[in-house]
Amino acid sequence: MADRQAMERVWEAHTAAEFETRDVDATMRTMTDDPAVLHVPTGMGGTGYEGVRDFYRRWFVGRNAADMSIESLSRTVGDTTIVDEMLITFTHDIEIPWILPAVPPTGRRVRVPVIGIVGFEGTAVASERIYWDQAAVLAQVGLLDDETVSRLPIAVSPHGLLDGTVAPNQLAQPR
């Protein structure tokens, strides 16, 4: 059985290197020799040490809005896996390839829940699979027009559902 507290410390160091110090080498030091990273909604990521390092260097670390914030909503720690639920908030004022690849800055604010499933070998990060609602992101930056969004079952602003200020099941109501 892995040391769950050690896994959490490594994961915290990993995310601090990604988002705070923006240090690719420090990020990679938290990982195995053969890691895999996949941001499922956009297909961005890498496999193997050099592939993941290249992804972080070119497309992720240091490629986030200056005002990006990450609020932890919940965390579950198992013997070999951490599942993190977070609320990511940012202004789309630079190109952010991992979440909006090839999309020029729109200046719009984005708030989206993100789930990270992080696999460990011992206390080293072996894999990351990251999920979010890409339709909500596209709607928030204006790439889906309001008329289209109004006809689709998309929770454009899911933070109201998360904090209880919006009642659930609204998308099931006739429009």
Coordinates of C-alpha atoms in Angstrom, one line a residue:
M1 CA 0.0 0.0 0.0
A2 CA 1.3 3.4 -1.0
D3 CA 1.7 6.2 1.5
R4 CA -1.3 8.3 0.8
Q5 CA 0.0 11.4 2.5
A6 CA 3.2 11.2 0.5
M7 CA 1.2 10.8 -2.7
E8 CA -0.7 14.0 -1.8
R9 CA 2.5 15.9 -1.0
V10 CA 3.9 14.8 -4.4
W11 CA 0.7 15.9 -6.2
E12 CA 0.7 19.3 -4.4
A13 CA 4.4 19.7 -5.5
H14 CA 3.5 18.7 -9.0
T15 CA 0.7 21.3 -9.3
A16 CA 2.7 24.0 -7.6
A17 CA 5.4 23.4 -10.2
E18 CA 2.9 23.6 -13.0
F19 CA 0.9 26.7 -11.9
E20 CA 2.9 28.6 -9.3
T21 CA 6.6 28.3 -10.1
R22 CA 6.0 27.3 -13.7
D23 CA 9.0 25.0 -13.7
V24 CA 8.9 22.1 -16.2
D25 CA 11.9 20.3 -14.6
A26 CA 10.4 20.5 -11.1
T27 CA 7.1 19.1 -12.6
M28 CA 8.9 16.2 -14.2
R29 CA 10.8 15.4 -11.0
T30 CA 7.4 14.4 -9.5
M31 CA 6.8 11.8 -12.3
T32 CA 7.9 8.3 -13.2
D33 CA 10.3 7.6 -16.0
D34 CA 7.4 6.7 -18.3
P35 CA 4.5 9.0 -17.5
A36 CA 1.3 9.7 -19.6
V37 CA -0.8 12.9 -19.5
L38 CA -4.0 13.3 -21.4
H39 CA -6.4 16.3 -21.4
V40 CA -9.3 14.3 -22.8
P41 CA -11.6 17.1 -24.1
T42 CA -8.9 18.5 -26.4
G43 CA -6.7 15.5 -26.9
M44 CA -3.7 17.4 -25.6
G45 CA -1.0 15.6 -23.7
G46 CA 2.0 13.3 -24.1
T47 CA 3.3 9.8 -23.4
G48 CA 6.7 8.8 -22.2
Y49 CA 9.1 11.0 -20.4
E50 CA 10.1 13.1 -23.4
G51 CA 6.6 13.3 -24.8
V52 CA 5.2 14.6 -21.5
R53 CA 8.1 17.0 -21.0
D54 CA 7.5 18.4 -24.5
F55 CA 3.8 18.8 -23.8
Y56 CA 4.5 20.7 -20.6
R57 CA 7.2 22.8 -22.1
R58 CA 5.3 23.7 -25.3
W59 CA 1.7 23.7 -24.4
F60 CA 1.0 23.8 -20.7
V61 CA 3.5 25.1 -18.1
G62 CA 3.6 28.9 -18.3
R63 CA 0.8 28.9 -20.9
N64 CA -2.0 29.9 -18.6
A65 CA -3.6 33.2 -17.9
A66 CA -2.0 35.3 -15.2
D67 CA -5.2 35.4 -13.2
M68 CA -5.9 31.6 -13.4
S69 CA -7.0 30.2 -10.1
I70 CA -7.8 26.7 -9.0
E71 CA -10.2 26.0 -6.1
S72 CA -10.2 22.5 -4.7
L73 CA -13.7 21.2 -4.4
S74 CA -13.0 17.6 -3.3
R75 CA -10.2 15.0 -3.3
T76 CA -10.3 11.3 -2.9
V77 CA -7.1 9.4 -2.3
G78 CA -6.8 5.7 -2.9
D79 CA -3.9 3.3 -2.8
T80 CA -2.6 4.2 -6.2
T81 CA -4.9 7.1 -7.4
I82 CA -5.9 10.6 -6.5
V83 CA -9.1 12.0 -7.9
D84 CA -9.2 15.8 -7.7
E85 CA -12.3 17.9 -8.4
M86 CA -11.4 21.5 -8.9
L87 CA -13.0 24.8 -10.2
I88 CA -10.7 26.5 -12.6
T89 CA -11.2 30.2 -13.3
F90 CA -9.4 32.4 -15.7
T91 CA -9.6 35.3 -18.2
H92 CA -8.9 34.1 -21.7
D93 CA -6.4 36.9 -22.4
I94 CA -3.7 34.7 -23.9
E95 CA -3.8 31.6 -26.1
I96 CA -4.2 28.6 -23.7
P97 CA -3.4 25.6 -25.9
W98 CA -4.3 22.8 -23.5
I99 CA -7.9 24.0 -23.0
L100 CA -8.5 26.1 -26.1
P101 CA -6.0 25.0 -28.7
A102 CA -5.5 27.4 -31.6
V103 CA -8.2 29.8 -30.2
P104 CA -7.0 33.4 -30.1
P105 CA -7.7 35.3 -26.8
T106 CA -11.3 36.4 -26.4
G107 CA -10.9 38.4 -23.2
R108 CA -13.8 36.4 -21.7
R109 CA -14.0 34.9 -18.2
V110 CA -14.1 31.2 -17.9
R111 CA -15.2 29.1 -14.8
V112 CA -15.3 25.4 -15.3
P113 CA -15.2 22.3 -13.0
V114 CA -12.2 20.0 -13.8
I115 CA -11.7 16.4 -12.7
G116 CA -8.1 15.0 -12.6
I117 CA -7.5 11.3 -12.2
V118 CA -3.9 10.9 -11.2
G119 CA -2.3 7.5 -11.1
F120 CA 0.8 6.8 -9.0
E121 CA 3.6 4.2 -9.0
G122 CA 4.8 4.4 -5.4
T123 CA 4.8 8.1 -4.8
A124 CA 5.6 9.2 -8.3
V125 CA 2.9 10.5 -10.7
A126 CA 2.5 7.9 -13.5
S127 CA -0.5 9.2 -15.3
E128 CA -2.9 12.1 -15.5
R129 CA -6.3 12.1 -17.2
I130 CA -8.0 15.4 -17.0
Y131 CA -11.7 16.0 -17.9
W132 CA -13.9 19.1 -18.2
D133 CA -17.0 20.2 -20.0
Q134 CA -15.6 21.6 -23.3
A135 CA -19.0 22.8 -24.5
A136 CA -19.3 25.0 -21.4
V137 CA -15.8 26.4 -22.1
L138 CA -16.6 27.1 -25.7
A139 CA -19.9 28.8 -24.8
Q140 CA -18.2 31.0 -22.1
V141 CA -15.6 32.3 -24.6
G142 CA -18.2 32.9 -27.2
L143 CA -17.4 30.2 -29.7
L144 CA -20.9 28.8 -29.4
D145 CA -23.5 31.5 -30.1
D146 CA -26.2 32.2 -27.6
E147 CA -29.0 30.9 -29.9
T148 CA -27.2 27.5 -30.3
V149 CA -26.5 27.3 -26.6
S150 CA -30.1 28.0 -25.7
R151 CA -31.2 25.0 -27.8
L152 CA -28.6 22.6 -26.3
P153 CA -28.4 20.9 -22.9
I154 CA -25.3 22.8 -21.8
A155 CA -24.7 24.1 -18.2
V156 CA -22.8 27.1 -19.4
S157 CA -22.2 28.5 -15.9
P158 CA -21.9 25.3 -13.7
H159 CA -20.5 27.2 -10.7
G160 CA -24.1 28.1 -9.6
L161 CA -24.9 24.4 -9.5
L162 CA -21.8 23.7 -7.5
D163 CA -22.4 26.4 -4.9
G164 CA -26.2 25.7 -4.6
T165 CA -27.3 29.1 -6.0
V166 CA -28.9 27.5 -9.0
A167 CA -31.4 24.6 -8.8
P168 CA -30.5 21.4 -10.6
N169 CA -32.5 19.9 -13.4
Q170 CA -33.1 23.1 -15.2
L171 CA -32.0 21.7 -18.6
A172 CA -34.8 19.1 -18.4
Q173 CA -37.4 21.9 -18.4
P174 CA -39.2 22.7 -21.7
R175 CA -37.7 25.8 -23.5

